[in-house]
Every structure is written in structure tokens, then in C-alpha cells.
mmCIF file of C-alpha atoms in Angstrom:
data_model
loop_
_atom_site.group_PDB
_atom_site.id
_atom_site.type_symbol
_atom_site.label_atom_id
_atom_site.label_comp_id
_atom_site.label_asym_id
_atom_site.label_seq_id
_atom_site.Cartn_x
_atom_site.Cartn_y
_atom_site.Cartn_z
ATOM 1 C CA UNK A 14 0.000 0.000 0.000
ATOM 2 C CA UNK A 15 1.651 3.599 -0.875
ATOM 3 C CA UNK A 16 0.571 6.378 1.116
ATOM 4 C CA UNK A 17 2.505 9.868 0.935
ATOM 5 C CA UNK A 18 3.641 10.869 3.944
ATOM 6 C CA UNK A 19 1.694 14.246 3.294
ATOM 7 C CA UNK A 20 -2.002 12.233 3.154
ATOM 8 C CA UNK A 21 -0.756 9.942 6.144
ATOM 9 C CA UNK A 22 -0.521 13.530 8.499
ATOM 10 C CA UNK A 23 -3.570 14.965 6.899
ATOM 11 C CA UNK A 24 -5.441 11.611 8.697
ATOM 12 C CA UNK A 25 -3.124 11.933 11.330
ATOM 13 C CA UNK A 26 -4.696 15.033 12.256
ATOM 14 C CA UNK A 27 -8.229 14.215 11.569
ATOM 15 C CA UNK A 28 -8.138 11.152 13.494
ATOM 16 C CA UNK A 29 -6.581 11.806 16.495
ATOM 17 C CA UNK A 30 -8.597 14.447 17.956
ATOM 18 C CA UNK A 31 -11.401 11.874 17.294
ATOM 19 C CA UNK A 32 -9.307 9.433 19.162
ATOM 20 C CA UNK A 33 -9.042 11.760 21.688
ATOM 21 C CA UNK A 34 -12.651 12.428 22.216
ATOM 22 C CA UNK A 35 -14.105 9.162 21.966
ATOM 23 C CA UNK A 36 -11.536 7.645 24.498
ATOM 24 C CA UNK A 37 -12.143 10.756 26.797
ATOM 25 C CA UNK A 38 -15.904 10.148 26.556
ATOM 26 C CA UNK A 39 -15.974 6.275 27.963
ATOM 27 C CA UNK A 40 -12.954 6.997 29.797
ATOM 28 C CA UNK A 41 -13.136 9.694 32.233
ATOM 29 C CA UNK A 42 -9.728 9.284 33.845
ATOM 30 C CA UNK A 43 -8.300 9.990 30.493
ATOM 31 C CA UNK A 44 -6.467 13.419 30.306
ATOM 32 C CA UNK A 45 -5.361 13.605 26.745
ATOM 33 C CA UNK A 46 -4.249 11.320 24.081
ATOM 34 C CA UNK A 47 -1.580 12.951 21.342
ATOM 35 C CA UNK A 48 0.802 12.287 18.860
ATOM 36 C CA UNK A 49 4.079 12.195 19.298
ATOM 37 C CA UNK A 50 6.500 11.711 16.735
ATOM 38 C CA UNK A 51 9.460 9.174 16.549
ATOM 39 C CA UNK A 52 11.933 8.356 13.690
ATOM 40 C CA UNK A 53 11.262 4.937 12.173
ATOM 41 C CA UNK A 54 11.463 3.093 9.029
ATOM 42 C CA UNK A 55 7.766 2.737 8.289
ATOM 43 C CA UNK A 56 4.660 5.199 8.597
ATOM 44 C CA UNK A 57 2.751 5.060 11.859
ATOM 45 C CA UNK A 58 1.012 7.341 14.190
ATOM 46 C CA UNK A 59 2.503 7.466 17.644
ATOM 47 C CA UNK A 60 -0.069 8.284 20.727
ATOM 48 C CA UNK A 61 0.755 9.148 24.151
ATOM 49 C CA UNK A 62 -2.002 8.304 26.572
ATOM 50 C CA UNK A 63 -1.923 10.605 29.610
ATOM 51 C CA UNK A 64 -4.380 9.132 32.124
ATOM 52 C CA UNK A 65 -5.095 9.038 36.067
ATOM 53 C CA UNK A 66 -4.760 5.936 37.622
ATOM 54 C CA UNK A 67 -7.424 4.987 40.455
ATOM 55 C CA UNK A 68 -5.317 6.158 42.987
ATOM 56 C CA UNK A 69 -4.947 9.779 41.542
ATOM 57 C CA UNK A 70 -1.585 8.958 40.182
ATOM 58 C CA UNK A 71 -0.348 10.393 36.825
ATOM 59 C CA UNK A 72 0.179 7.921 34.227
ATOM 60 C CA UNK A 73 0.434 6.922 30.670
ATOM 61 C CA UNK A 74 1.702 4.657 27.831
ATOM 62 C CA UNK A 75 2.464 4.544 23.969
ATOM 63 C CA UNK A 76 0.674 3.252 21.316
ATOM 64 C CA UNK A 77 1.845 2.856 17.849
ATOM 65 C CA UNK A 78 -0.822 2.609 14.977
ATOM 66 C CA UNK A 79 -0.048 1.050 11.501
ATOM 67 C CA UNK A 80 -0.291 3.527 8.429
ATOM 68 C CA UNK A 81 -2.793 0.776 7.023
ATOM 69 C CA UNK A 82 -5.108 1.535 10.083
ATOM 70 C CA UNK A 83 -5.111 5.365 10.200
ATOM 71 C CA UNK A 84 -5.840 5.635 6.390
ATOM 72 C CA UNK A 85 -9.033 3.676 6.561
ATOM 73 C CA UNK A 86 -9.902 5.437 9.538
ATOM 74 C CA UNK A 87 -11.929 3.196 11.379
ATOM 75 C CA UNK A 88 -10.680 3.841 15.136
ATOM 76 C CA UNK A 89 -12.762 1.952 17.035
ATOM 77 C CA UNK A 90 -10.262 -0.971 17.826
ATOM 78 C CA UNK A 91 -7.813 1.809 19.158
ATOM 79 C CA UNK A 92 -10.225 3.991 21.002
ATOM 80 C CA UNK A 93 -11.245 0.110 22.283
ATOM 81 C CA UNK A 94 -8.109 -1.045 23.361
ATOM 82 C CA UNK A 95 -7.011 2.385 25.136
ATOM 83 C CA UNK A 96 -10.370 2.172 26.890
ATOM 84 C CA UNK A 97 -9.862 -1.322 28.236
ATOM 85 C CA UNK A 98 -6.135 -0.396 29.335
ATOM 86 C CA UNK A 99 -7.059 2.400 31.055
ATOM 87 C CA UNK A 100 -10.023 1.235 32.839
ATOM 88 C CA UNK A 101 -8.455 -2.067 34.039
#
């Protein structure tokens, strides 16, 4: 699949704010999800998950997020799977 690294950040940042607002919506504890960028040999979006533990603590965790995925748009397994990890 060839994407141009120009289309790839045009989805990148159309679907992370709707990342962002789903997860924050079933997630509560959630205090932002954004992308963070990291040099690699293949396109992917990088999220950092900021969230507050049940405790109150500060926390959060990576996820990395195929090129394949972001094109089609359909975030519903990530804003899924950051849910469930946070919620746990």
C-alpha cells in the first residue's frame, strides 16, 4: 500500500482528535491522548495516553498505529483497546 507521507498527516490530524474524544468520553480518567512523533522506518502514528490511575496517580503509555489503520480510519479498535487499558 503507498501512502505519501503528506495524506498519512492529513489523517493523522483528523483522526486523532477523534481518538481523543471518543476515548475521553468512555474513559473519564483519560487526560489527553496525542501524537508524538518518533523516527522509524515505516509510517505510523505514535499516541501518548496521559491518564489518572485509580489512585490519583499520573500515568500513561504509547501506542503505535499502523499507516494501514489510520488511512481507513476506522478507530474503534484503538479507542477500544485504550479504553480497556485504562479502565483495568
Amino acid at each position: 500500500m503507498g501512502i505519501s507521507s503528506t495524506e498519512f498527516e492529513k489523517k493523522c490530524k483528523e483522526i486523532v482528535p477523534e481518538i481523543e474524544a471518543k476515548v475521553k468520553e468512555r474513559a473519564p480518567n483519560v487526560v489527553s491522548v496525542t501524537q508524538f512523533f518518533y523516527l522509524q522506518d515505516t509510517l505510523a502514528l505514535n499516541l501518548a495516553v496521559a491518564f489518572k490511575t485509580p489512585e490519583g496517580k499520573d500515568n500513561s503509555f504509547p501506542v503505535k498505529i499502523g499507516a494501514a489503520q489510520v488511512m481507513t480510519g476506522d478507530c474503534e479498535p484503538i479507542v477500544d483497546a485504550i479504553v480497556k487499558a485504562v479502565t483495568k
